[in-house]
Every structure is written in C-alpha cells, then in structure tokens.
C-alpha cells in the first residue's frame, strides 16, 4: 500500500511538468503550422518506378524568400508532375519541381512567394544533429487526407535499414533511417519531424503503401542539397554504382575483418557498432571488376569510413575524380583507385511517348533490380502500341529492327523512319527472366496518339516536349496468298475457307467497354467485298484496329463496316486483293429455323488458329436476359437464341447442319454481373445474320420502337387482368407460344418512352397480333410510326407511336480533353438506365490528369461549362474553345441516376492537350485542337 502511494505521489508531482511540456508543444506547433502545406500531386506520365497517378502529400517551407518547399522524392517524382500547395489558411499556389535526389527520398518544390496574399509562412530550420534516441517528436502533416494533422512519437533508433518497397519499385539505399514509435499514413509523406523547439530533425518518408510510415529520412544530405540550391549551384551527386550495407562486428569478423582494423575502427568511431560492406555492384559501373560483394570498406583516401554519411560526402565532393578505396577481402588488405561517376548522368531526364507508350533509358534505380548496366530502353507504360503484342511494363528493350537501342537517341532515330502501321521487330528482357530476350512484332502508331519526345527542365519546372518526326513513308501492302491445311476431315475442309480469325484492338475505352484486346472467329459472308460477320464481344465498338488472319498464316488489316445497334452482331471487312489467290469461300446460310433436338455442329477457331468441330444437339430456343451493365456497355435484348446441350464455351464460331450450311453464329455474349465481366456462348439464328449483312451492304438505317420486352405467359397475363377476348385471340394466334410481350423498359428520349409504360402488355402492332421479339422488330423496322395496341390497368389502349431510326455507325467521334475521353451518350445508356441522350458523356479518364484530380469520373455527363449548356459535343467545344492552360472551369455533371454534382477543374494543356478523333468513309483521323 505504501509503495502504491509513492507511485501516486510521483504521478502527482509529474503533472505540472507534463502540463508545461504540453503547453510548450502547443506553442511550438502553433508557431510552425503556417509553414506546413498540403500538396496535391499529379504524376502525369508513368516514369521509372512510378505510375501516372494523383495523390496527396505534405511539404514544408525551408526558404520563405525563395519559396522553397522540402518534401519526398516520391512526391516531387522523377517524371512529369503537376502540383499545388495548400497552406493552412487555404491559400493555393502552383508548385514547380526544383530537385529530386537520384537515390534518397527527398525533393524540393518552388512556389512564387508573391502568390501568397494572406499568410507569412513559418520558415523551418533543418537540424540533423538534433536527431537523438529518446527525443520526443511531432510529425506535422497531411495525414490520411486531412489538411493538417499532428502525430506524436519518440525516436527509438537511428540506424534502421532503409525500407524495402519491393522488386521494381523505388527503394532508398546507402543510408540509415530513423525509427520512431508513431503511426503515419498516406498523405503524411514529406512531413517535417520536429522537436519541441520547432527544429526539423528528420523528414517523414512514409510512402502510400505504408511500408515506411514510421520511419524518417536523416537530413545530412538534404542540408547540403538545399545549401547548393540556395546558392544557385548544381547539386553534384557521386556514385560508385555500388550498394553498401552496415554489418555488425561479429559478422565482419566472419567476413575476414582483421583484429587490428577492428580495434582502430572502434577507437576512432566509438559510436559505431559496425562497418560498411559491399552488397551489390552494378555491372559496368566504376566499381565493377574492382570491388566484390563481401568486401569490407576501411578507408577512402586517407580517412576511416565506417558509415554512410561520411562515404556519400566524399563521393559527392569528388565527382569525376579518382579516389582510393582501402578494403579488406577475406582478411587481406587491398587498395583500388576508382573514378567517381555522376549519379545524374545515369538518372533519366528524357522520355519518348508514342502509341500511348512511355519509354526512357533504364535508370540506376531499375538497373540495381535487374543487376544490369543502366542502359537500354525501359518500358514505363506499354500503352497501346506495346500492349497489343503483350510487352509488359518493366521490360527493357535492347533492339528495334535489329538496331541496338542503348539510349533514347538511338530509339528515336529508328522510330522516325516508321510510318503509321509499319511493323518493326523488337527485342526485350524482363525482371523475371533478365538473361533471356524475347522477340515481338510491334506496329507503329501515329494515328490514335500524339508521338513526342519530352525533356525535363528544372530551370523552368516543366518538361518541354516536341513532336516526334515522321520521315517514314507508309508501307504499301503487297498481295499474298496462303492455303488451308489438309486435315482429312471433310467438314473442316468444307468450313475452314469460310472462317477467319479476327483481332480487334481498342486504343481507348469507349461506350462502357474497358477491355482493350479481343479476338474471335469471323464468318466470311461476302468474298467479293470481303465482308465478315462477328459478334460484338469480338468487335465491341467501332473505334479500334481490325486485323484478319487467314489459315493461321496470312495477316492483313481490316475495318469496321457496321455495328448492329441492338443485337450482338457486327460486320467488318478486308481488302480481297490483299489475300491474292487464297481460296476463301463465303458461307452458305440456311434460314430454316432450327428446333430442339436437331443435331448441329459447332465450328470455330481456337487461339492457335486450329479449327475445332464438335457435334451437339439443340437443347432449347430461349429468350436472352442479362443483368444491367454497371458500365452501361452494350447488352443484347429482344432476341431468342439457340442453346446447345454439352456446348463448347471455349470457342466461338458458327453452328452448321449436316450439309455444312450455317444455321447460326455461335456468338459470345458479354455481360456484367456486379463488378465482374462474364461471357456465354449462344446461337444467333442465320435469319438475323442475313439481315445484318443486308443492312451493312446497303448502309441504311433500321427503325426501332425502342422498347425492351420480356415474354409473359398467358396465365400471368390473365392474372394481370387481360381480357378473355384478348387471351383467346393470342392463344389462337400462336398455339406454340402461349405468351404475350410485356414492356420491361423503354429507351429514354424515344417517343415510346412518352407513351408506353413498363408493365404494359403489347398485344398488336398496326392491328396484327404480336407475341415474340423477332416479329415485333420486323413489323416496325421500315415504318416511321405504328399503331400499338396495349393492355394497361384493365383497359385496352390504341397508341400511335413514332419509331426511331438506328444506324450501324457506332461511335464515330470522341474528344480527348483534360485527360478524359468524351463522347455523345451512347444508346446503351438510354436503353439500360433510362439516361436521357443529353450532354457529353465521360467514357474514360487517365490517371494523373485533371479529370482524376477533380473527380470527373467515367459514367458522368457534362451538361454545363461555366453556366453554358453543353447538350452535345459541338456545344461543349464552343464552351471550352477560349480556355487557357491552368484556367479553372465550373462543370455541372449528372450521374446515371440524375444526381447532379458541380465540380471545378483546372486545365493542364501541357501534359493533357485537347484533340479530337473522328471517323469517315476512309477511317479514323486525329485533329489537334
């Protein structure tokens, strides 16, 4: 009891001390908070270890007169960046990158001090010597998205190894980190770590992944860089392209450290518990062939070196100079002279962007991961042109068209000679298999995306870009001939000449379709004109590149001719002259309806171009119903399809009868169930194929009532009050189908949407009874208006309803603006979600763009710009025509459920220029705006 009383008295006596400390901390934090800023960061291009992205972080003022902010390297970013700072009083200023360290996680932004009107920010003092074990600290920053958050902690360790963010990511090295008992999170990167007197003792270096969220970067090298920048001098950084680790003396003895060396090191550096050991040497670097892993560093020139700060200081002061390294290897003392190289020369500051791919020279950061020399072309983002042949991010390109490409100049000289569509062979290796090169064929793109070369200019705070020259002439395609392989199977021999592999690649996500690469089996229906029918899960939209492969041997380009506006069919075409004497044969269609129990054969092409034949039996003919698409992509409706017993789902193609006549397309239907995209194969009758081909040949429209039906059994219709008279009529009209058509939903903006209602029973069109989908379509397809007889709420109604013309052009115009892809609202929006076709639809947005930063999400429609209505793309272009770079706009947007949101957006025309893509009879064309 007496002991417990003593403890209580001690606690009471400590209260005034604790209260005083709390008061001191409160005063300090109030004094320094004006110098801490929240930073909004947009990495506009994938570069080196970073993806293009939008994020948030923290910085703090270290020079109020010059407007210098200190933050992390991964905030300043090695690639193009657009950033702005928000001070504690909510004043916003634009930031320009000044410096990012090639190795350590610190960087510097600059702002214009004259942009601040209502605050005089506190200027922090950097005090690396005050970082001591047991020192109480506060992390002041933008923690977890809050503008200003304060987290407490105590420095627990001064020699924690640099955090490891994983293979291929940015990793700091050749430094210790400080460890503290505090928990920071995303957004606190770049926060000052201050002591009770307001001195900055370290820099919070927690990345968004949180792997280093409680670890801080020491300020020794930061102070040197800041001093040089303030004096207007370059920040030279030396390197041996060698990674060191500090090992304890016990391990050093096992590596061969001599006793007298240990005694000397312990005497001259008593605060150190170990020495530096070589861990990795980048091939062809200054230390390659000189140092070896396991070497113990003893002295550099004439001084003992046992820790990172001293070593880096010597290297930074001797760039381009020769230094002497004294090491011990297996107990033997050795001396080597090496020349210190410049870190900045092996840190990329240029990139090429073409076909949406971003490439640059392999950086020192990534060379360490690959254990290769820092040369070759690194794929930061494969984009469209490299993504099509499945070249991954992180690949290193070594040659293009047999020309070695060690740097961007070499690559640019090769690309300059490639015109749009030209092929080139490309060799590369990857992280997973760095010793084995892969050969791929790529096609140059100059149509879909701008091609440019960009260079970093820290004096301007931007990257300056110029167009990539186009000296090449388009290659004229020469006709070629192939033949179909002999298999000994009569059915394959008969069908193979009518089947062709169709590949479709989408450069942009449009109309709710997010996947970019498709392939499937096409059916040749007109050999003279080169017309081929496919499903819309092979060619989902009109925006993209079509390629045909005949007999697995001959590949030629094609184009989209017709997209069926309401059913899962598309018509694409090729130039028949390009296949020479290849014995293709247009398919014979059988329009005879199939019945359950019929024996049919499924024929299609596998991914390796082999023909697959499988016999099956018709299980049923049923109407299709799919869930509503979450992204409002095309989904088929009002169709009855053929379903097979034991049907193959791994191929698409055709269904043929015993005489090898095509009775249906074995089509792949794409649908969305929640967030997952699924697909199922079912048969589309040949009668609908024939009609689609006819529409494509004639280029005419088809008229639609714009109603989605569901079949309702007559018994259920009676339960809804259908009269006995009409029930008798429908029963006698069709004795097989005891059903009526019920309105499921209506296409928004159509005349039918004004007159019909969901739940209506459609009984007749122009006085003729109708009870199945195909008949309802055929009865209106050539009429501008029809008389619809419906049953609603116990009454028969006669309604005159105008039809709507639907063409097969699909999307034929898109606009790239502020990093968002804009288009006219597509029909699936109105058909599935009742979205009025008014405004400009956001189909896609690029990460790191203004669209991402300000929340201009895909699926929304822009209906006003600065109060000016934008009912269509032309009105939108008028509204933005005079807007300048970095100018702010007020956008009124509407979601699919008519929820209105007003957002502001600041333009970035440097990295996200505006251009338009339009389609005419000759194809797609890009126009810069």
Short mmCIF file of N, CA, C and O in Angstrom, two decimals, residues 649-750:
data_model
loop_
_atom_site.label_atom_id
_atom_site.label_comp_id
_atom_site.label_asym_id
_atom_site.label_seq_id
_atom_site.Cartn_x
_atom_site.Cartn_y
_atom_site.Cartn_z
N UNK A 649 -17.74 -23.81 -74.66
CA UNK A 649 -17.70 -22.38 -74.32
C UNK A 649 -16.33 -21.77 -74.60
O UNK A 649 -16.17 -20.56 -74.51
N UNK A 650 -15.35 -22.61 -74.95
CA UNK A 650 -14.01 -22.08 -75.15
C UNK A 650 -13.78 -21.53 -76.55
O UNK A 650 -12.74 -20.93 -76.82
N UNK A 651 -14.72 -21.73 -77.45
CA UNK A 651 -14.60 -21.18 -78.80
C UNK A 651 -15.91 -20.52 -79.20
O UNK A 651 -16.98 -20.86 -78.70
N UNK A 652 -15.80 -19.54 -80.09
CA UNK A 652 -16.97 -19.01 -80.77
C UNK A 652 -16.85 -19.40 -82.24
O UNK A 652 -15.84 -19.94 -82.66
N UNK A 653 -17.87 -19.16 -83.02
CA UNK A 653 -17.82 -19.55 -84.43
C UNK A 653 -19.20 -19.64 -85.01
O UNK A 653 -20.00 -18.69 -84.92
N UNK A 654 -19.54 -20.81 -85.57
CA UNK A 654 -20.82 -20.99 -86.24
C UNK A 654 -21.43 -22.33 -85.87
O UNK A 654 -20.75 -23.25 -85.39
N UNK A 655 -22.75 -22.42 -86.08
CA UNK A 655 -23.46 -23.69 -85.98
C UNK A 655 -23.86 -24.10 -87.39
O UNK A 655 -24.44 -23.29 -88.14
N UNK A 656 -23.55 -25.33 -87.77
CA UNK A 656 -23.86 -25.79 -89.13
C UNK A 656 -24.68 -27.07 -89.06
O UNK A 656 -24.65 -27.80 -88.06
N UNK A 657 -25.43 -27.30 -90.14
CA UNK A 657 -26.24 -28.52 -90.22
C UNK A 657 -25.46 -29.62 -90.92
O UNK A 657 -24.25 -29.47 -91.21
N UNK A 658 -26.11 -30.70 -91.22
CA UNK A 658 -25.43 -31.85 -91.82
C UNK A 658 -24.86 -31.53 -93.20
O UNK A 658 -23.93 -32.19 -93.66
N UNK A 659 -25.40 -30.52 -93.89
CA UNK A 659 -24.91 -30.13 -95.21
C UNK A 659 -23.90 -28.98 -95.11
O UNK A 659 -23.58 -28.35 -96.12
N UNK A 660 -23.40 -28.71 -93.90
CA UNK A 660 -22.41 -27.66 -93.66
C UNK A 660 -22.94 -26.26 -93.98
O UNK A 660 -22.15 -25.35 -94.29
N UNK A 661 -24.24 -26.09 -93.91
CA UNK A 661 -24.83 -24.76 -94.06
C UNK A 661 -24.90 -24.10 -92.68
O UNK A 661 -25.23 -24.76 -91.69
N UNK A 662 -24.61 -22.83 -92.65
CA UNK A 662 -24.59 -22.10 -91.39
C UNK A 662 -26.02 -21.77 -90.98
O UNK A 662 -26.74 -21.05 -91.69
N UNK A 663 -26.44 -22.30 -89.85
CA UNK A 663 -27.78 -22.03 -89.35
C UNK A 663 -27.77 -20.97 -88.26
O UNK A 663 -28.83 -20.43 -87.90
N UNK A 664 -26.57 -20.67 -87.72
CA UNK A 664 -26.48 -19.65 -86.67
C UNK A 664 -25.03 -19.30 -86.43
O UNK A 664 -24.11 -20.06 -86.76
N UNK A 665 -24.80 -18.11 -85.88
CA UNK A 665 -23.49 -17.76 -85.32
C UNK A 665 -23.44 -18.30 -83.89
O UNK A 665 -24.40 -18.12 -83.13
N UNK A 666 -22.37 -18.99 -83.56
CA UNK A 666 -22.15 -19.39 -82.17
C UNK A 666 -21.40 -18.24 -81.50
O UNK A 666 -20.19 -18.17 -81.48
N UNK A 667 -22.18 -17.28 -80.99
CA UNK A 667 -21.64 -15.97 -80.60
C UNK A 667 -21.36 -15.89 -79.11
O UNK A 667 -22.05 -16.51 -78.30
N UNK A 668 -20.37 -15.10 -78.79
CA UNK A 668 -20.04 -14.83 -77.40
C UNK A 668 -20.77 -13.56 -76.96
O UNK A 668 -20.61 -12.51 -77.56
N UNK A 669 -21.58 -13.69 -75.92
CA UNK A 669 -22.32 -12.56 -75.35
C UNK A 669 -21.60 -12.10 -74.09
O UNK A 669 -21.38 -12.90 -73.17
N UNK A 670 -21.22 -10.84 -74.05
CA UNK A 670 -20.59 -10.29 -72.86
C UNK A 670 -21.67 -9.69 -71.96
O UNK A 670 -22.63 -9.08 -72.44
N UNK A 671 -21.50 -9.85 -70.66
CA UNK A 671 -22.45 -9.26 -69.72
C UNK A 671 -21.71 -8.98 -68.41
O UNK A 671 -20.63 -9.52 -68.15
N UNK A 672 -22.30 -8.13 -67.61
CA UNK A 672 -21.72 -7.79 -66.32
C UNK A 672 -22.66 -8.22 -65.20
O UNK A 672 -23.84 -7.89 -65.20
N UNK A 673 -22.10 -8.98 -64.27
CA UNK A 673 -22.82 -9.34 -63.06
C UNK A 673 -22.14 -8.66 -61.89
O UNK A 673 -21.07 -9.09 -61.47
N UNK A 674 -22.67 -7.58 -61.43
CA UNK A 674 -21.99 -6.78 -60.42
C UNK A 674 -20.78 -6.11 -61.03
O UNK A 674 -20.86 -5.41 -62.03
N UNK A 675 -19.62 -6.36 -60.45
CA UNK A 675 -18.38 -5.77 -60.98
C UNK A 675 -17.65 -6.72 -61.91
O UNK A 675 -16.64 -6.34 -62.50
N UNK A 676 -18.13 -7.95 -62.04
CA UNK A 676 -17.44 -8.95 -62.85
C UNK A 676 -18.00 -8.99 -64.27
O UNK A 676 -19.21 -8.91 -64.47
N UNK A 677 -17.09 -9.14 -65.23
CA UNK A 677 -17.48 -9.27 -66.62
C UNK A 677 -17.49 -10.74 -66.98
O UNK A 677 -16.50 -11.45 -66.80
N UNK A 678 -18.63 -11.22 -67.46
CA UNK A 678 -18.75 -12.61 -67.87
C UNK A 678 -19.07 -12.73 -69.34
O UNK A 678 -19.33 -11.73 -70.03
N UNK A 679 -19.04 -13.94 -69.85
CA UNK A 679 -19.41 -14.18 -71.23
C UNK A 679 -19.97 -15.59 -71.37
O UNK A 679 -19.61 -16.49 -70.63
N UNK A 680 -20.90 -15.74 -72.30
CA UNK A 680 -21.53 -17.02 -72.54
C UNK A 680 -21.79 -17.14 -74.04
O UNK A 680 -22.08 -16.15 -74.71
N UNK A 681 -21.66 -18.33 -74.56
CA UNK A 681 -21.88 -18.56 -75.98
C UNK A 681 -23.29 -19.09 -76.23
O UNK A 681 -23.75 -20.03 -75.55
N UNK A 682 -23.95 -18.49 -77.22
CA UNK A 682 -25.28 -18.92 -77.63
C UNK A 682 -25.42 -18.66 -79.13
O UNK A 682 -24.65 -17.89 -79.71
N UNK A 683 -26.40 -19.29 -79.74
CA UNK A 683 -26.54 -19.21 -81.19
C UNK A 683 -27.48 -18.11 -81.63
O UNK A 683 -28.60 -18.00 -81.14
N UNK A 684 -27.04 -17.28 -82.58
CA UNK A 684 -27.88 -16.24 -83.19
C UNK A 684 -28.34 -16.76 -84.55
O UNK A 684 -27.51 -17.03 -85.42
N UNK A 685 -29.64 -16.90 -84.76
CA UNK A 685 -30.14 -17.52 -86.00
C UNK A 685 -29.64 -16.82 -87.26
O UNK A 685 -29.43 -15.60 -87.29
N UNK A 686 -29.48 -17.60 -88.32
CA UNK A 686 -28.94 -17.11 -89.58
C UNK A 686 -29.82 -16.04 -90.20
O UNK A 686 -29.34 -15.20 -90.96
N UNK A 687 -31.11 -16.09 -89.91
CA UNK A 687 -32.01 -15.08 -90.48
C UNK A 687 -31.61 -13.68 -90.05
O UNK A 687 -31.65 -12.73 -90.83
N UNK A 688 -31.18 -13.52 -88.79
CA UNK A 688 -30.73 -12.22 -88.30
C UNK A 688 -29.35 -11.87 -88.87
O UNK A 688 -29.05 -10.70 -89.14
N UNK A 689 -28.52 -12.89 -89.11
CA UNK A 689 -27.22 -12.65 -89.77
C UNK A 689 -27.45 -12.08 -91.16
O UNK A 689 -26.81 -11.10 -91.57
N UNK A 690 -28.37 -12.70 -91.91
CA UNK A 690 -28.64 -12.25 -93.28
C UNK A 690 -29.13 -10.81 -93.29
O UNK A 690 -28.73 -10.01 -94.15
N UNK A 691 -30.00 -10.47 -92.35
CA UNK A 691 -30.50 -9.10 -92.30
C UNK A 691 -29.37 -8.11 -91.98
O UNK A 691 -29.29 -7.03 -92.58
N UNK A 692 -28.48 -8.50 -91.06
CA UNK A 692 -27.36 -7.62 -90.69
C UNK A 692 -26.45 -7.38 -91.88
O UNK A 692 -26.00 -6.24 -92.12
N UNK A 693 -26.18 -8.43 -92.65
CA UNK A 693 -25.32 -8.27 -93.83
C UNK A 693 -25.99 -7.37 -94.85
O UNK A 693 -25.34 -6.51 -95.48
N UNK A 694 -27.29 -7.53 -95.02
CA UNK A 694 -28.02 -6.67 -95.96
C UNK A 694 -27.93 -5.20 -95.53
O UNK A 694 -27.71 -4.31 -96.37
N UNK A 695 -28.10 -4.94 -94.25
CA UNK A 695 -28.01 -3.56 -93.76
C UNK A 695 -26.62 -2.99 -93.97
O UNK A 695 -26.45 -1.81 -94.31
N UNK A 696 -25.60 -3.82 -93.77
CA UNK A 696 -24.23 -3.36 -93.97
C UNK A 696 -23.95 -3.05 -95.43
O UNK A 696 -23.30 -2.05 -95.76
N UNK A 697 -24.43 -3.91 -96.32
CA UNK A 697 -24.22 -3.68 -97.76
C UNK A 697 -24.88 -2.38 -98.22
O UNK A 697 -24.29 -1.61 -98.98
N UNK A 698 -26.08 -2.16 -97.76
CA UNK A 698 -26.85 -1.00 -98.23
C UNK A 698 -26.56 0.26 -97.44
O UNK A 698 -26.90 1.37 -97.87
N UNK A 699 -25.97 0.10 -96.25
CA UNK A 699 -25.66 1.26 -95.42
C UNK A 699 -26.88 2.02 -94.97
O UNK A 699 -26.84 3.23 -94.78
N UNK A 700 -27.98 1.33 -94.77
CA UNK A 700 -29.21 2.03 -94.40
C UNK A 700 -29.53 1.83 -92.93
O UNK A 700 -28.94 0.99 -92.24
N UNK A 701 -30.47 2.61 -92.47
CA UNK A 701 -30.89 2.54 -91.08
C UNK A 701 -32.00 1.52 -90.91
O UNK A 701 -32.63 1.10 -91.88
N UNK A 702 -32.20 1.15 -89.67
CA UNK A 702 -33.30 0.27 -89.30
C UNK A 702 -34.09 1.00 -88.22
O UNK A 702 -33.53 1.65 -87.35
N UNK A 703 -35.41 0.92 -88.31
CA UNK A 703 -36.24 1.66 -87.36
C UNK A 703 -36.64 0.76 -86.20
O UNK A 703 -36.85 -0.45 -86.37
N UNK A 704 -36.74 1.40 -85.05
CA UNK A 704 -37.00 0.63 -83.84
C UNK A 704 -38.06 1.34 -83.01
O UNK A 704 -38.13 2.57 -82.97
N UNK A 705 -38.88 0.54 -82.31
CA UNK A 705 -39.86 1.10 -81.39
C UNK A 705 -39.19 1.53 -80.09
O UNK A 705 -39.77 2.28 -79.31
N UNK A 706 -37.96 1.06 -79.84
CA UNK A 706 -37.17 1.40 -78.65
C UNK A 706 -37.85 0.95 -77.36
O UNK A 706 -38.00 1.69 -76.40
N UNK A 707 -38.26 -0.33 -77.40
CA UNK A 707 -38.88 -0.97 -76.25
C UNK A 707 -38.13 -2.28 -75.98
O UNK A 707 -37.87 -3.05 -76.91
N UNK A 708 -37.80 -2.54 -74.73
CA UNK A 708 -37.27 -3.85 -74.36
C UNK A 708 -38.41 -4.65 -73.75
O UNK A 708 -39.07 -4.19 -72.81
N UNK A 709 -38.63 -5.84 -74.31
CA UNK A 709 -39.74 -6.68 -73.88
C UNK A 709 -39.24 -7.84 -73.01
O UNK A 709 -38.06 -8.21 -73.04
N UNK A 710 -40.18 -8.43 -72.31
CA UNK A 710 -39.96 -9.74 -71.69
C UNK A 710 -41.20 -10.57 -71.98
O UNK A 710 -42.32 -10.05 -71.97
N UNK A 711 -41.03 -11.86 -72.29
CA UNK A 711 -42.20 -12.70 -72.57
C UNK A 711 -42.95 -13.04 -71.28
O UNK A 711 -42.35 -13.36 -70.26
N UNK A 712 -44.26 -12.94 -71.34
CA UNK A 712 -45.09 -13.20 -70.18
C UNK A 712 -46.08 -14.31 -70.52
O UNK A 712 -46.83 -14.20 -71.49
N UNK A 713 -46.09 -15.40 -69.76
CA UNK A 713 -47.06 -16.47 -70.04
C UNK A 713 -48.49 -15.92 -70.00
O UNK A 713 -48.82 -15.01 -69.24
N UNK A 714 -49.35 -16.53 -70.83
CA UNK A 714 -50.74 -16.08 -70.89
C UNK A 714 -51.44 -16.19 -69.52
O UNK A 714 -52.26 -15.35 -69.17
N UNK A 715 -51.06 -17.19 -68.77
CA UNK A 715 -51.67 -17.34 -67.45
C UNK A 715 -51.35 -16.13 -66.58
O UNK A 715 -52.21 -15.62 -65.86
N UNK A 716 -50.09 -15.66 -66.66
CA UNK A 716 -49.71 -14.48 -65.87
C UNK A 716 -50.40 -13.24 -66.41
O UNK A 716 -50.77 -12.34 -65.65
N UNK A 717 -50.56 -13.17 -67.74
CA UNK A 717 -51.25 -12.02 -68.33
C UNK A 717 -52.71 -11.98 -67.86
O UNK A 717 -53.26 -10.90 -67.57
N UNK A 718 -53.35 -13.14 -67.78
CA UNK A 718 -54.72 -13.17 -67.26
C UNK A 718 -54.74 -12.66 -65.81
O UNK A 718 -55.66 -11.96 -65.39
N UNK A 719 -53.69 -13.04 -65.04
CA UNK A 719 -53.63 -12.58 -63.67
C UNK A 719 -53.49 -11.08 -63.56
O UNK A 719 -53.86 -10.49 -62.54
N UNK A 720 -52.95 -10.46 -64.61
CA UNK A 720 -52.83 -9.00 -64.62
C UNK A 720 -54.09 -8.34 -65.17
O UNK A 720 -54.10 -7.12 -65.36
N UNK A 721 -55.10 -9.13 -65.47
CA UNK A 721 -56.37 -8.55 -65.89
C UNK A 721 -56.64 -8.61 -67.37
O UNK A 721 -57.62 -8.00 -67.84
N UNK A 722 -55.80 -9.29 -68.17
CA UNK A 722 -56.03 -9.38 -69.61
C UNK A 722 -57.40 -10.01 -69.86
O UNK A 722 -57.74 -11.04 -69.27
N UNK A 723 -58.12 -9.39 -70.76
CA UNK A 723 -59.49 -9.86 -71.01
C UNK A 723 -59.49 -11.24 -71.65
O UNK A 723 -58.52 -11.64 -72.30
N UNK A 724 -60.60 -11.95 -71.46
CA UNK A 724 -60.74 -13.26 -72.05
C UNK A 724 -60.72 -13.18 -73.57
O UNK A 724 -60.23 -14.08 -74.26
N UNK A 725 -61.27 -12.10 -74.09
CA UNK A 725 -61.27 -11.93 -75.54
C UNK A 725 -59.85 -11.90 -76.08
O UNK A 725 -59.52 -12.60 -77.05
N UNK A 726 -59.02 -11.06 -75.46
CA UNK A 726 -57.64 -10.96 -75.95
C UNK A 726 -56.85 -12.24 -75.63
O UNK A 726 -56.01 -12.67 -76.44
N UNK A 727 -57.12 -12.86 -74.52
CA UNK A 727 -56.43 -14.11 -74.21
C UNK A 727 -56.75 -15.16 -75.25
O UNK A 727 -55.88 -15.91 -75.71
N UNK A 728 -58.00 -15.19 -75.67
CA UNK A 728 -58.38 -16.13 -76.72
C UNK A 728 -57.72 -15.81 -78.04
O UNK A 728 -57.29 -16.70 -78.79
N UNK A 729 -57.67 -14.52 -78.38
CA UNK A 729 -57.01 -14.12 -79.63
C UNK A 729 -55.54 -14.55 -79.65
O UNK A 729 -55.05 -15.10 -80.64
N UNK A 730 -54.83 -14.29 -78.55
CA UNK A 730 -53.40 -14.61 -78.51
C UNK A 730 -53.19 -16.12 -78.53
O UNK A 730 -52.23 -16.61 -79.14
N UNK A 731 -54.10 -16.85 -77.92
CA UNK A 731 -53.96 -18.31 -77.90
C UNK A 731 -54.18 -18.90 -79.28
O UNK A 731 -53.45 -19.79 -79.73
N UNK A 732 -55.16 -18.40 -79.98
CA UNK A 732 -55.44 -18.92 -81.32
C UNK A 732 -54.43 -18.39 -82.35
O UNK A 732 -54.18 -19.04 -83.37
N UNK A 733 -53.84 -17.22 -82.07
CA UNK A 733 -52.85 -16.65 -82.99
C UNK A 733 -51.59 -17.50 -83.06
O UNK A 733 -51.03 -17.72 -84.13
N UNK A 734 -51.14 -18.01 -81.94
CA UNK A 734 -49.92 -18.80 -81.91
C UNK A 734 -50.09 -19.90 -80.87
O UNK A 734 -50.03 -19.65 -79.67
N UNK A 735 -50.36 -21.11 -81.36
CA UNK A 735 -50.66 -22.20 -80.43
C UNK A 735 -49.40 -22.79 -79.79
O UNK A 735 -49.48 -23.56 -78.85
N UNK A 736 -48.20 -22.41 -80.32
CA UNK A 736 -46.96 -22.90 -79.70
C UNK A 736 -46.51 -21.98 -78.56
O UNK A 736 -46.13 -22.45 -77.51
N UNK A 737 -46.59 -20.70 -78.84
CA UNK A 737 -46.13 -19.74 -77.83
C UNK A 737 -47.35 -19.21 -77.07
O UNK A 737 -48.08 -18.37 -77.56
N UNK A 738 -47.60 -19.69 -75.88
CA UNK A 738 -48.69 -19.19 -75.05
C UNK A 738 -48.17 -18.03 -74.22
O UNK A 738 -47.93 -18.15 -73.02
N UNK A 739 -47.93 -16.89 -74.90
CA UNK A 739 -47.30 -15.76 -74.20
C UNK A 739 -47.71 -14.45 -74.85
O UNK A 739 -48.23 -14.41 -75.96
N UNK A 740 -47.48 -13.37 -74.13
CA UNK A 740 -47.58 -12.01 -74.67
C UNK A 740 -46.28 -11.29 -74.34
O UNK A 740 -45.48 -11.74 -73.52
N UNK A 741 -46.08 -10.15 -75.00
CA UNK A 741 -44.90 -9.34 -74.74
C UNK A 741 -45.24 -8.24 -73.74
O UNK A 741 -46.20 -7.48 -73.93
N UNK A 742 -44.45 -8.17 -72.70
CA UNK A 742 -44.63 -7.14 -71.68
C UNK A 742 -43.47 -6.14 -71.76
O UNK A 742 -42.32 -6.53 -71.96
N UNK A 743 -43.80 -4.86 -71.63
CA UNK A 743 -42.77 -3.83 -71.68
C UNK A 743 -41.91 -3.93 -70.41
O UNK A 743 -42.41 -3.78 -69.29
N UNK A 744 -40.63 -4.21 -70.61
CA UNK A 744 -39.69 -4.32 -69.49
C UNK A 744 -39.09 -2.96 -69.17
O UNK A 744 -39.04 -2.54 -68.03
N UNK A 745 -38.58 -2.29 -70.20
CA UNK A 745 -38.05 -0.93 -70.04
C UNK A 745 -38.10 -0.22 -71.38
O UNK A 745 -38.23 -0.87 -72.43
N UNK A 746 -37.95 1.09 -71.33
CA UNK A 746 -38.06 1.93 -72.52
C UNK A 746 -36.78 2.74 -72.70
O UNK A 746 -36.15 3.14 -71.71
N UNK A 747 -36.43 2.96 -73.94
CA UNK A 747 -35.22 3.74 -74.24
C UNK A 747 -35.53 5.21 -74.00
O UNK A 747 -36.43 5.78 -74.62
N UNK A 748 -34.77 5.82 -73.10
CA UNK A 748 -35.01 7.21 -72.74
C UNK A 748 -34.87 8.12 -73.96
O UNK A 748 -34.02 7.90 -74.82
N UNK A 749 -35.72 9.12 -74.03
CA UNK A 749 -35.65 10.08 -75.13
C UNK A 749 -36.40 9.66 -76.37
O UNK A 749 -36.48 10.42 -77.33
N UNK A 750 -36.97 8.45 -76.38
CA UNK A 750 -37.70 7.97 -77.55
C UNK A 750 -39.18 8.33 -77.42
O UNK A 750 -39.69 8.55 -76.31
#
